[in-house]
mmCIF file of C-alpha atoms and ligand atoms in Angstrom:
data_model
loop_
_atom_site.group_PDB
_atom_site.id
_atom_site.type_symbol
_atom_site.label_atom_id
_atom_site.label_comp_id
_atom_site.label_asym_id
_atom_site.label_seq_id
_atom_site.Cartn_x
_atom_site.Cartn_y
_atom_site.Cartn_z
ATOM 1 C CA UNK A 416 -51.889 -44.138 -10.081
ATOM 2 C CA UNK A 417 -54.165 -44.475 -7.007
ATOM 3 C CA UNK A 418 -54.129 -47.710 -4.947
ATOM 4 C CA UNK A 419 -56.255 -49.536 -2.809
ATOM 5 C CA UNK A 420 -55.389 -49.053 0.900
ATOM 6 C CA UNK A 421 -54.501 -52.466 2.271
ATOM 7 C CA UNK A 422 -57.799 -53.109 4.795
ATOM 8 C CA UNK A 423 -60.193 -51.426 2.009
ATOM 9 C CA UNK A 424 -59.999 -54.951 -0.080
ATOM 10 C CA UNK A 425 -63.268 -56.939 1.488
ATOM 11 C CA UNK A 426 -65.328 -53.553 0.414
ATOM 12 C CA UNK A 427 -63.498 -53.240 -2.890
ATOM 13 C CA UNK A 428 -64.169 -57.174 -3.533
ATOM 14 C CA UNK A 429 -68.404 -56.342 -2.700
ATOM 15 C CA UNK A 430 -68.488 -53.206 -4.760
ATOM 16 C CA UNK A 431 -67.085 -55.101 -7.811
ATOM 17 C CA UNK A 432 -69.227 -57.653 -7.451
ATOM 18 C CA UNK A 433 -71.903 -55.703 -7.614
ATOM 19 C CA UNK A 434 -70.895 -53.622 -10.637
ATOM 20 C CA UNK A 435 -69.653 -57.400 -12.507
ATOM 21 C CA UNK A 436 -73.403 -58.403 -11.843
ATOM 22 C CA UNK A 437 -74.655 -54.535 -13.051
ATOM 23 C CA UNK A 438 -75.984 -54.243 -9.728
ATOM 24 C CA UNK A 439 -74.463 -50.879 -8.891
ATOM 25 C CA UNK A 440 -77.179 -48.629 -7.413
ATOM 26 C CA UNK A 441 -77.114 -44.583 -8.877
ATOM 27 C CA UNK A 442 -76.177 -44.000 -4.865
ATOM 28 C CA UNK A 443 -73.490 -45.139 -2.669
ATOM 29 C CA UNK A 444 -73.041 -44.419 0.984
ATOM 30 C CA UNK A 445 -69.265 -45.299 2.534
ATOM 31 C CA UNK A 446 -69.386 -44.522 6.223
ATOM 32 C CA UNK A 447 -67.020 -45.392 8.940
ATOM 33 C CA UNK A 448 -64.867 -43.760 11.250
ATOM 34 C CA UNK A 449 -62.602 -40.406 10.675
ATOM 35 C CA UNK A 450 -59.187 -41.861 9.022
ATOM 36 C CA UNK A 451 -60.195 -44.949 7.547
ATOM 37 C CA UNK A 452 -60.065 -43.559 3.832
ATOM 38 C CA UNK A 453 -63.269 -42.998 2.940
ATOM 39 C CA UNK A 454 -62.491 -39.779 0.302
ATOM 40 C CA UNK A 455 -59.734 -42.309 -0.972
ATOM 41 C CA UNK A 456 -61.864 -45.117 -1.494
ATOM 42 C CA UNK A 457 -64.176 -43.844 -3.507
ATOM 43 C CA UNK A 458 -61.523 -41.449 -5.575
ATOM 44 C CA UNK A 459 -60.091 -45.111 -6.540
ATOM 45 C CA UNK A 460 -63.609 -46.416 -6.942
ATOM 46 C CA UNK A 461 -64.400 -43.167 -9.117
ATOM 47 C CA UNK A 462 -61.065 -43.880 -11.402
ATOM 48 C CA UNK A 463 -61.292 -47.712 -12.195
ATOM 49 C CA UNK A 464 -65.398 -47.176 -12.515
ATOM 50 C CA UNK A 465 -64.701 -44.308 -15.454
ATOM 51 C CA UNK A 466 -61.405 -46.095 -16.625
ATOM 52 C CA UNK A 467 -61.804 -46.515 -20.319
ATOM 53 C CA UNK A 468 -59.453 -49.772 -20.168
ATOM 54 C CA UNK A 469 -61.866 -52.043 -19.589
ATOM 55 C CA UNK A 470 -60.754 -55.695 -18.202
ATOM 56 C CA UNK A 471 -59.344 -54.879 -14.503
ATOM 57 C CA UNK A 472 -60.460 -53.853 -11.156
ATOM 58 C CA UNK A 473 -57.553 -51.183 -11.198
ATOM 59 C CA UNK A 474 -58.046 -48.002 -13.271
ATOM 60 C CA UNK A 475 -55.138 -48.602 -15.630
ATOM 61 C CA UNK A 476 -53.275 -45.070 -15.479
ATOM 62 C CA UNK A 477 -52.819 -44.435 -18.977
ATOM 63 C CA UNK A 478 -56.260 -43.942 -20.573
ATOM 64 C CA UNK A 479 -57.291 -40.671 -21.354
ATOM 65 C CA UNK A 480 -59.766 -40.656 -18.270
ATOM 66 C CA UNK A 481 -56.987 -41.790 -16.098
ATOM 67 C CA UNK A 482 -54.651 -39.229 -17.349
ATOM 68 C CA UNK A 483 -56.911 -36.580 -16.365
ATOM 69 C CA UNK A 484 -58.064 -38.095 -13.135
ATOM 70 C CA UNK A 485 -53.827 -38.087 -12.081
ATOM 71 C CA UNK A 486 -54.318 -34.600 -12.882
ATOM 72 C CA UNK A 487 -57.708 -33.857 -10.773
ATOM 73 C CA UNK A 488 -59.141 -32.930 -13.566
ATOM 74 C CA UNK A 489 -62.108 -35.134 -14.779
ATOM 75 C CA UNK A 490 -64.577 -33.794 -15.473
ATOM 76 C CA UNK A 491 -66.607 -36.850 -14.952
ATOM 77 C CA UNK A 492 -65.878 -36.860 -11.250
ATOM 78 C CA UNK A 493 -67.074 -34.030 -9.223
ATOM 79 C CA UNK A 494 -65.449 -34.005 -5.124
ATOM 80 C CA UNK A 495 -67.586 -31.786 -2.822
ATOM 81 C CA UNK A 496 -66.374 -30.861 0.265
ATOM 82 C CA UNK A 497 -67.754 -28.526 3.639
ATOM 83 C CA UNK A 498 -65.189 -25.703 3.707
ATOM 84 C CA UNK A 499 -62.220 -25.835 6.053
ATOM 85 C CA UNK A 500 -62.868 -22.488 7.807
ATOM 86 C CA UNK A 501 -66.334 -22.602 8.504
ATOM 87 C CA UNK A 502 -67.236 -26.475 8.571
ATOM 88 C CA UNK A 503 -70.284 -26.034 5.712
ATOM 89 C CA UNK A 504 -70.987 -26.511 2.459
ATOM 90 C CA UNK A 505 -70.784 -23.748 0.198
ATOM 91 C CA UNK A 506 -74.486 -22.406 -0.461
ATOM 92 C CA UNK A 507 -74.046 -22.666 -3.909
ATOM 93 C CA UNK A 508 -73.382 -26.124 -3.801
ATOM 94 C CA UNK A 509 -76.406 -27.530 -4.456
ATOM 95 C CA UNK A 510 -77.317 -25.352 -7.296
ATOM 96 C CA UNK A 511 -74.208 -26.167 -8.849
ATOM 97 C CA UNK A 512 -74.665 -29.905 -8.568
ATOM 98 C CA UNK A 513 -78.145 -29.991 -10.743
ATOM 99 C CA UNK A 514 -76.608 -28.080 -13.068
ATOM 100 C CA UNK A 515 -73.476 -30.728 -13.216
ATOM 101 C CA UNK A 516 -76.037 -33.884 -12.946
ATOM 102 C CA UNK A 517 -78.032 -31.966 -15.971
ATOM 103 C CA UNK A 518 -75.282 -31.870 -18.480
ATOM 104 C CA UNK A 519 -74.117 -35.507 -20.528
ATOM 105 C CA UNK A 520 -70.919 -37.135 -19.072
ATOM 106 C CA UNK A 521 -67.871 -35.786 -20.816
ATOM 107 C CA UNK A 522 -65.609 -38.131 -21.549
ATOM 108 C CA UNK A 523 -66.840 -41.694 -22.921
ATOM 109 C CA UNK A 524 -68.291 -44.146 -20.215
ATOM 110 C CA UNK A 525 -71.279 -41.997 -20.212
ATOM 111 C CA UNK A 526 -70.976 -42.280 -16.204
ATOM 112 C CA UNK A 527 -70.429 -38.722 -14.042
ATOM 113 C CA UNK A 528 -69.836 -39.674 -10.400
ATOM 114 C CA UNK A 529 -70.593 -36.814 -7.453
ATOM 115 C CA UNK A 530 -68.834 -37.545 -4.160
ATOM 116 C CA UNK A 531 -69.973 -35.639 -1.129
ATOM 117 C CA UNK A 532 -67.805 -35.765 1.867
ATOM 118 C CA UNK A 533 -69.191 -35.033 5.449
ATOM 119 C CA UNK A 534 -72.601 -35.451 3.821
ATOM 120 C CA UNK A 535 -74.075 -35.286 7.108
ATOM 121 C CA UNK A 536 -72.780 -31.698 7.537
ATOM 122 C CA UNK A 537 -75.621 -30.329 4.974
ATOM 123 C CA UNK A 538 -77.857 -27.897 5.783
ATOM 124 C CA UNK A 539 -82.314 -28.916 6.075
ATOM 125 C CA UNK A 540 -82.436 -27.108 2.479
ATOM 126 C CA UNK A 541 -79.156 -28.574 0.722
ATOM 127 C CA UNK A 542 -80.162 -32.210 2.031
ATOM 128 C CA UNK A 543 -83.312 -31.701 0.950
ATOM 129 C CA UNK A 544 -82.435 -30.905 -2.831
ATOM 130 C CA UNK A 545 -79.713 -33.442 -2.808
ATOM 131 C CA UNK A 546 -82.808 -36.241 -1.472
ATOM 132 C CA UNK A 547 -84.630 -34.575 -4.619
ATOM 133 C CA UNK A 548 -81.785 -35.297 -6.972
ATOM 134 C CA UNK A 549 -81.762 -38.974 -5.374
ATOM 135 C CA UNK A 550 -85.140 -39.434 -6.286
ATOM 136 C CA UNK A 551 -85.012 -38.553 -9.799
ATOM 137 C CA UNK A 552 -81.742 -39.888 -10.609
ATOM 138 C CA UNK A 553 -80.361 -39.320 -14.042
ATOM 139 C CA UNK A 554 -78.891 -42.402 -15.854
ATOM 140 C CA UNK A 555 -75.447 -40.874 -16.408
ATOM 141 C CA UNK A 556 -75.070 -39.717 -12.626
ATOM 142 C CA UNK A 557 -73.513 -41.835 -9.512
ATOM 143 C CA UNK A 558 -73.726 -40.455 -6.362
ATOM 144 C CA UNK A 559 -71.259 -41.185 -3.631
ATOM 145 C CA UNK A 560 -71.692 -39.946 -0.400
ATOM 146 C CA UNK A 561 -69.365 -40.649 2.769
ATOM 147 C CA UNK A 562 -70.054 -40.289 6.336
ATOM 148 C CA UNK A 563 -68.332 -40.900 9.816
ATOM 149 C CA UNK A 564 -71.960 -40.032 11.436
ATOM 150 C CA UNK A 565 -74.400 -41.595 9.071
ATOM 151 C CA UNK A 566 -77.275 -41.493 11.536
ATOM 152 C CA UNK A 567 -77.082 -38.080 11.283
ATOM 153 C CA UNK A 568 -78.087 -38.276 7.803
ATOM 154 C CA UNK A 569 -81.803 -37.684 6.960
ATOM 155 C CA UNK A 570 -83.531 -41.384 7.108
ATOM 156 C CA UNK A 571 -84.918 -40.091 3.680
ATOM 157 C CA UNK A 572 -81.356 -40.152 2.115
ATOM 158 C CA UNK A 573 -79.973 -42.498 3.747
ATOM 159 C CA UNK A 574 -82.659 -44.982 2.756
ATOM 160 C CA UNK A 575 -81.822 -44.413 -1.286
ATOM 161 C CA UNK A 576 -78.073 -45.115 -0.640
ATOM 162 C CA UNK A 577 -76.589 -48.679 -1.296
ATOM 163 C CA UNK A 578 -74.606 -48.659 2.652
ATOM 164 C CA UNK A 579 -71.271 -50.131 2.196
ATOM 165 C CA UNK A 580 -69.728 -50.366 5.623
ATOM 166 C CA UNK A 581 -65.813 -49.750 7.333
ATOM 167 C CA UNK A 582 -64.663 -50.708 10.175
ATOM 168 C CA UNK A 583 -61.752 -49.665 12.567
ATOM 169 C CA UNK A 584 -58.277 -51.954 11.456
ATOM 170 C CA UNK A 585 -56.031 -53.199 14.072
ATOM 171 C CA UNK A 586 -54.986 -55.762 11.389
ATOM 172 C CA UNK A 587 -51.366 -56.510 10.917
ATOM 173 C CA UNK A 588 -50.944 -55.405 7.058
ATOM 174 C CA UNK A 589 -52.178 -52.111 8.805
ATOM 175 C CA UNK A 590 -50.080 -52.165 11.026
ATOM 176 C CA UNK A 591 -47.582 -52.500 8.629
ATOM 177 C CA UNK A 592 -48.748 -49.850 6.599
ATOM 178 C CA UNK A 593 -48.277 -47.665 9.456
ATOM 179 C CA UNK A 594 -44.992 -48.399 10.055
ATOM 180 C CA UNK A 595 -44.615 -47.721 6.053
ATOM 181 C CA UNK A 596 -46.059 -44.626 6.122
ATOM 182 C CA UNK A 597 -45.088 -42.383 9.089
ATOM 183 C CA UNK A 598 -42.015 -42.082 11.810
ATOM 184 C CA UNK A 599 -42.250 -44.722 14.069
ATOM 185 C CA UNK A 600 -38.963 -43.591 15.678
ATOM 186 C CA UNK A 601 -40.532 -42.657 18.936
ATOM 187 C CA UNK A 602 -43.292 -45.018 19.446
ATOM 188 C CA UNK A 603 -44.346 -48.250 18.080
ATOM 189 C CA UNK A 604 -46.954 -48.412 15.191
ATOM 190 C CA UNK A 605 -48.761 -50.521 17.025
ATOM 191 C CA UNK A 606 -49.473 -47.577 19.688
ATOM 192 C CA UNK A 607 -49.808 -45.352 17.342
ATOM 193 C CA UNK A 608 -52.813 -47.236 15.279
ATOM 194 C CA UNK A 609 -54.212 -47.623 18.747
ATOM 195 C CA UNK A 610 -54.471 -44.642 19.886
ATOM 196 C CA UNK A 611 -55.450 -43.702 16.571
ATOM 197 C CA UNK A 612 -58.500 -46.145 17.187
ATOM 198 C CA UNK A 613 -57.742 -48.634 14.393
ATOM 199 C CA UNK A 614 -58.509 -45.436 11.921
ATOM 200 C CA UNK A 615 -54.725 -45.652 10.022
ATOM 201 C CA UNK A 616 -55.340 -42.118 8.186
ATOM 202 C CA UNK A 617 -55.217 -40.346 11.536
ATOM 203 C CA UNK A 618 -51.912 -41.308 12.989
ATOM 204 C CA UNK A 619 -50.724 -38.306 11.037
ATOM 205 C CA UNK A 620 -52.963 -35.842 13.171
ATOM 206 C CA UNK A 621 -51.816 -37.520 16.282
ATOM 207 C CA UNK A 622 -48.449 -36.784 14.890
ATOM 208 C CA UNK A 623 -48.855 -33.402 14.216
ATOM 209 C CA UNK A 624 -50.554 -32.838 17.201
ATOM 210 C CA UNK A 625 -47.742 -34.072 19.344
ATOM 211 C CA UNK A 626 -50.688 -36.057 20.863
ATOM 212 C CA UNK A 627 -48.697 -38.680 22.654
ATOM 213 C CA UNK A 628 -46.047 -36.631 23.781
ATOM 214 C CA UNK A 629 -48.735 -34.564 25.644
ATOM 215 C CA UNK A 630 -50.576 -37.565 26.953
ATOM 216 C CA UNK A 631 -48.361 -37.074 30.346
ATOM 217 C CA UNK A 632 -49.238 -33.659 30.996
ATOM 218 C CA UNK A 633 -52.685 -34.859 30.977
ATOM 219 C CA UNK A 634 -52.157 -37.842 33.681
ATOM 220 C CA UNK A 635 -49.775 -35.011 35.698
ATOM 221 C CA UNK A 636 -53.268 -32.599 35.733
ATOM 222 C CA UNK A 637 -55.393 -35.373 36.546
ATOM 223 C CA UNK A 638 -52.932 -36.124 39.525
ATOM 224 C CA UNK A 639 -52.800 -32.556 40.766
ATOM 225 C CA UNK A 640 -56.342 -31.818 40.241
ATOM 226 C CA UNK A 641 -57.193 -34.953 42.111
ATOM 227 C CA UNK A 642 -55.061 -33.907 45.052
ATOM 228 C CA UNK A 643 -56.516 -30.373 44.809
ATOM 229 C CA UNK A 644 -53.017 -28.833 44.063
ATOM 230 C CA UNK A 645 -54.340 -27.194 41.153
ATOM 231 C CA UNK A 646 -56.919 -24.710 39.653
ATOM 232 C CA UNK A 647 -59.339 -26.171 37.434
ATOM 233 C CA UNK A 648 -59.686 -23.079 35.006
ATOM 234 C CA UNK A 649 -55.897 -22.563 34.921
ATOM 235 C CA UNK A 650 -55.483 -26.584 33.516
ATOM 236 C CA UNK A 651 -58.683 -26.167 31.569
ATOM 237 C CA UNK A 652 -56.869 -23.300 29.557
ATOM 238 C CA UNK A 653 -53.616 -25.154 29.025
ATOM 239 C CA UNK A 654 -55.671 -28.095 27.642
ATOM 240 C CA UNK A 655 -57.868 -25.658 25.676
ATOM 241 C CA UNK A 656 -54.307 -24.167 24.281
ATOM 242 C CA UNK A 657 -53.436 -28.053 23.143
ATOM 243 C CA UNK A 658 -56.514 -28.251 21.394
ATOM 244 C CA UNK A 659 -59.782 -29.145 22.771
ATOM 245 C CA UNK A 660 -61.318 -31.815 20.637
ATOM 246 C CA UNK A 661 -57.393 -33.933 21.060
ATOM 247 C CA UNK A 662 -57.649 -32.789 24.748
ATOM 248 C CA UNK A 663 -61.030 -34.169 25.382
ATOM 249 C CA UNK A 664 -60.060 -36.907 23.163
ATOM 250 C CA UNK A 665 -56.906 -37.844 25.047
ATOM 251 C CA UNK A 666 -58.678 -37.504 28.676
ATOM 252 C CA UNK A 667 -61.049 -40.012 27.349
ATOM 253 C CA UNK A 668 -58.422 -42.484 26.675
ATOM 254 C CA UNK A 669 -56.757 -42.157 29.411
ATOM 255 C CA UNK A 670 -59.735 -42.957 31.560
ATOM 256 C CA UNK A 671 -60.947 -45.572 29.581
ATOM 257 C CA UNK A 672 -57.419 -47.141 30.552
ATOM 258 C CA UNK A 673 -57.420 -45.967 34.314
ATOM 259 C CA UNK A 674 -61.012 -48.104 34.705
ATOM 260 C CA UNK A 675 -59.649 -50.792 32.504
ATOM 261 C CA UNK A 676 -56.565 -50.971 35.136
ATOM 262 C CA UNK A 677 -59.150 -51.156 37.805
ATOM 263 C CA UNK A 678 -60.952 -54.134 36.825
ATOM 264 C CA UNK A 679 -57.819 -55.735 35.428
ATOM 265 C CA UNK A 680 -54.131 -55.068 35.582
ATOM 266 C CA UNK A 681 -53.614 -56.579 32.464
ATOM 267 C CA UNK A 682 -51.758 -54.402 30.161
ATOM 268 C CA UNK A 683 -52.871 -55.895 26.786
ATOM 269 C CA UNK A 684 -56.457 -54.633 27.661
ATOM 270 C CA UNK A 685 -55.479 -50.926 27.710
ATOM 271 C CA UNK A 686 -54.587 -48.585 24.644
ATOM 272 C CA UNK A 687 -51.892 -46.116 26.181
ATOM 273 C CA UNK A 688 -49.645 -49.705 26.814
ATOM 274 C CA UNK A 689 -46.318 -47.789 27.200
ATOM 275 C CA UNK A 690 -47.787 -45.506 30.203
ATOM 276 C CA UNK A 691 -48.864 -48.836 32.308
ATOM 277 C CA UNK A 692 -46.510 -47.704 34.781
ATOM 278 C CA UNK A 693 -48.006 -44.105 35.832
ATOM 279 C CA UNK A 694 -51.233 -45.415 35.094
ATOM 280 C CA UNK A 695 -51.216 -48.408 37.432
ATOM 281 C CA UNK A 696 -49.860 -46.000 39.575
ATOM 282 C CA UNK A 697 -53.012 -43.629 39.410
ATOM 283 C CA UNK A 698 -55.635 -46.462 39.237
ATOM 284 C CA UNK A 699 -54.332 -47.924 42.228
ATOM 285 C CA UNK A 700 -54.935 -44.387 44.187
ATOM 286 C CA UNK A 701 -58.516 -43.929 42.975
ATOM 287 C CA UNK A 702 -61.897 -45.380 43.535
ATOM 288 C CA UNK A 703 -63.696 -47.606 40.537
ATOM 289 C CA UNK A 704 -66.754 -45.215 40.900
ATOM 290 C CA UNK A 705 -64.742 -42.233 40.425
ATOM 291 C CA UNK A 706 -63.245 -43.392 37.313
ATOM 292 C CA UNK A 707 -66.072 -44.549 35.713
ATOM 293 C CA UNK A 708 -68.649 -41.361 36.568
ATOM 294 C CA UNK A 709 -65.405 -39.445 34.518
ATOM 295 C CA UNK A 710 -65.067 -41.800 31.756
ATOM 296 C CA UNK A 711 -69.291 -40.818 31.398
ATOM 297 C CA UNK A 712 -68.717 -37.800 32.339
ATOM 298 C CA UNK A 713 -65.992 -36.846 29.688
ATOM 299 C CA UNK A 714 -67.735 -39.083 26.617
ATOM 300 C CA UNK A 715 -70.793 -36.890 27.934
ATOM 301 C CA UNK A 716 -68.726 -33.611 26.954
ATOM 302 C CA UNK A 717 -66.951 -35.252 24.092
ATOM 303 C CA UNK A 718 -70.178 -35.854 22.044
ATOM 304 C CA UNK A 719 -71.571 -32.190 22.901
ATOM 305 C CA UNK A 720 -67.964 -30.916 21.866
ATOM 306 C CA UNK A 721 -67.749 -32.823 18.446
ATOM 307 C CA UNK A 722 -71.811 -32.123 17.674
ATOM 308 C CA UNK A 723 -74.093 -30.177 15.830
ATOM 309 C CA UNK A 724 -73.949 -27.441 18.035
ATOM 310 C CA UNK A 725 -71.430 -25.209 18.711
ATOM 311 C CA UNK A 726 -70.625 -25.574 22.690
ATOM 312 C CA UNK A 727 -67.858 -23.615 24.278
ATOM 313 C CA UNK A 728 -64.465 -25.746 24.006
ATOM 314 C CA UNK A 729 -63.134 -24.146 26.872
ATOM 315 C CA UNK A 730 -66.192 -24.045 29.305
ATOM 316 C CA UNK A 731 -66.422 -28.088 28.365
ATOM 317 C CA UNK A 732 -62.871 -28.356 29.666
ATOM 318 C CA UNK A 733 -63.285 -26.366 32.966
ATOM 319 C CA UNK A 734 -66.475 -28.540 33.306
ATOM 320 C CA UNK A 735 -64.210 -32.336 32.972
ATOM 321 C CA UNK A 736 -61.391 -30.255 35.405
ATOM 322 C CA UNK A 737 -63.757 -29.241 38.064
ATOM 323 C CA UNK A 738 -65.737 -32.458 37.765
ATOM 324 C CA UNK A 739 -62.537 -34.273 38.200
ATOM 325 C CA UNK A 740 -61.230 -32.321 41.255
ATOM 326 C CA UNK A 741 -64.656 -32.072 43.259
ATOM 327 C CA UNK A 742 -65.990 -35.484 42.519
ATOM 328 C CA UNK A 743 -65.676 -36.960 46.349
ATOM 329 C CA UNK A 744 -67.036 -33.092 47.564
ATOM 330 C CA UNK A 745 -70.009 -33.122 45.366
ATOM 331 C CA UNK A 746 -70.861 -36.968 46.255
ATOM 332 C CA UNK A 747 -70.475 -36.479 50.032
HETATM 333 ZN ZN1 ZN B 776 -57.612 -45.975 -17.366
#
């Protein structure tokens, strides 16, 4: 059956406590960052709420409702989610959810719940029926939406949602469960829920990714392109090729650190910890002013990459290379 991930338990303790004292509101909104299990804490939420075992915080895995959930297939819980190919909800989606909120729960807790994943990705019209099904809320419905960009929700919605807050983990049953959960062979899981930014869920992307291995192809580009052995668009394609939003992601790091060095040599302040050595190295060559107009500069691109509107990866990356290899010319 479903468990609790290990740094979820202060947020499982205050939504129990709520729903012991029948204070559970018809809508929920879990936000925090990509990774930190927000689809997974409210799947476990959804099971022990419509667990017909009655007595325990943890749905009990043998109840009829529990059966089916093991089986994604209660009807009593409804998962929405944007498509993977184009990023949006399906237009249908809304239609489809009054019609689900209109019919009786199925199964007997007389609860349905409806969790909505990248809420904030919702179309003006979709948000505005959902905010319309908020306000009228039918007894037997529970909404549940989750968020890594909650401002981005409208206020209107946001304001009829119960908030329950998560926050990155650098914990050490986290830790732990990273070193549980995924190969730690190369690099420590220490590093690895760093540079995941205390979100455990996404040291599997970073895995996938190859993410740290590339990480010194990135510090060799920013060498070359500082010494102006290289051409801007030609790195800006090979980073492009490694994916922008982990390229852009990575840069960002990695300049964080390289200002971080700057101010203080101390290792234990940086996240890349097993590159001190080149980065020291690179720090030491550069000016503070440089670094930090690039660490903007790149968190500048990063937000328009990962935005609402649809910039060109590549032209961001030639931007961060050419920025990065002219900055003395274009300050002279
Ligand atoms: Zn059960």
């Amino acid at each position: 059956m479903i468990e609790i991930l290990p740094w979820q338990q202060k947020q499982m303790r205050q939504i129990f406590e709520m729903s012991k004292q029948d204070r559970l509101p018809h809508a929920l909104l879990f936000s925090g960052p990509d990774g930190i299990g927000l689809k997974e804490f409210s799947l476990f939420f959804a099971a022990s709420r419509l667990c017909l075992t009655k007595g325990s915080n943890d749905p009990c895995g043998h109840c009829q409702s529990c059966e089916l959930f093991k089986g994604k297939s209660n009807p009593d819980i409804k998962l929405i989610e944007p498509d993977i190919k184009t990023g949006n909800f399906h237009v249908d989606t809304t239609r489809d959810l009054v019609n689900y909120t209109s019919l009786k729960a199925f199964l007997n807790n007389d609860m349905k719940i409806i969790i909505i994943n990248e809420a904030d990705v919702m179309n003006r019209s979709s948000a505005n029926s959902l905010l319309k099904m908020l306000e009228e809320p039918s007894s037997q419905s529970m909404f549940i939406l989750l968020s890594h960009r909650p401002s981005e929700l409208l206020v209107t919605i946001r304001s009829r949602c119960q908030k329950i807050n998560f926050y990155p983990t650098y914990s050490n049953e986290s830790i732990d469960w990273v070193e549980k959960n995924f190969d730690n062979s190369k690099f420590s899981a220490d590093l690895l829920l760093n540079l995941a930014g205390g979100a455990p869920l996404k040291v599997e992307a970073l895995l996938e990714e190859e993410y740290l291995e590339n990480r010194a192809q990135y510090l060799k580009d920013l060498e070359l392109l500082n010494k102006k052995k290289a051409n801007p668009v030609n790195i800006a394609a090979c980073w492009n090729k490694l994916g922008a939003k982990s390229s852009i992601h990575c840069l960002m790091q990695l300049t964080n650190d390289l200002v971080r060095l700057k101010l203080s040599s101390q290792v234990k302040n940086i996240t890349n910890t097993d590159l001190i050595d080149d980065l020291q190295g690179i720090s030491n060559r550069l000016d503070l002013l440089k670094l930090i107009r690039s660490y903007d500069f790149i968190l500048l691109k990063y937000k328009e990459l990962t935005g609402p509107m649809n910039y060109n990866s590549l032209a961001i990356l030639e931007e961060i290379a050419l920025f990065w290899k002219n900055y003395k010319d274009s300050m002279a």
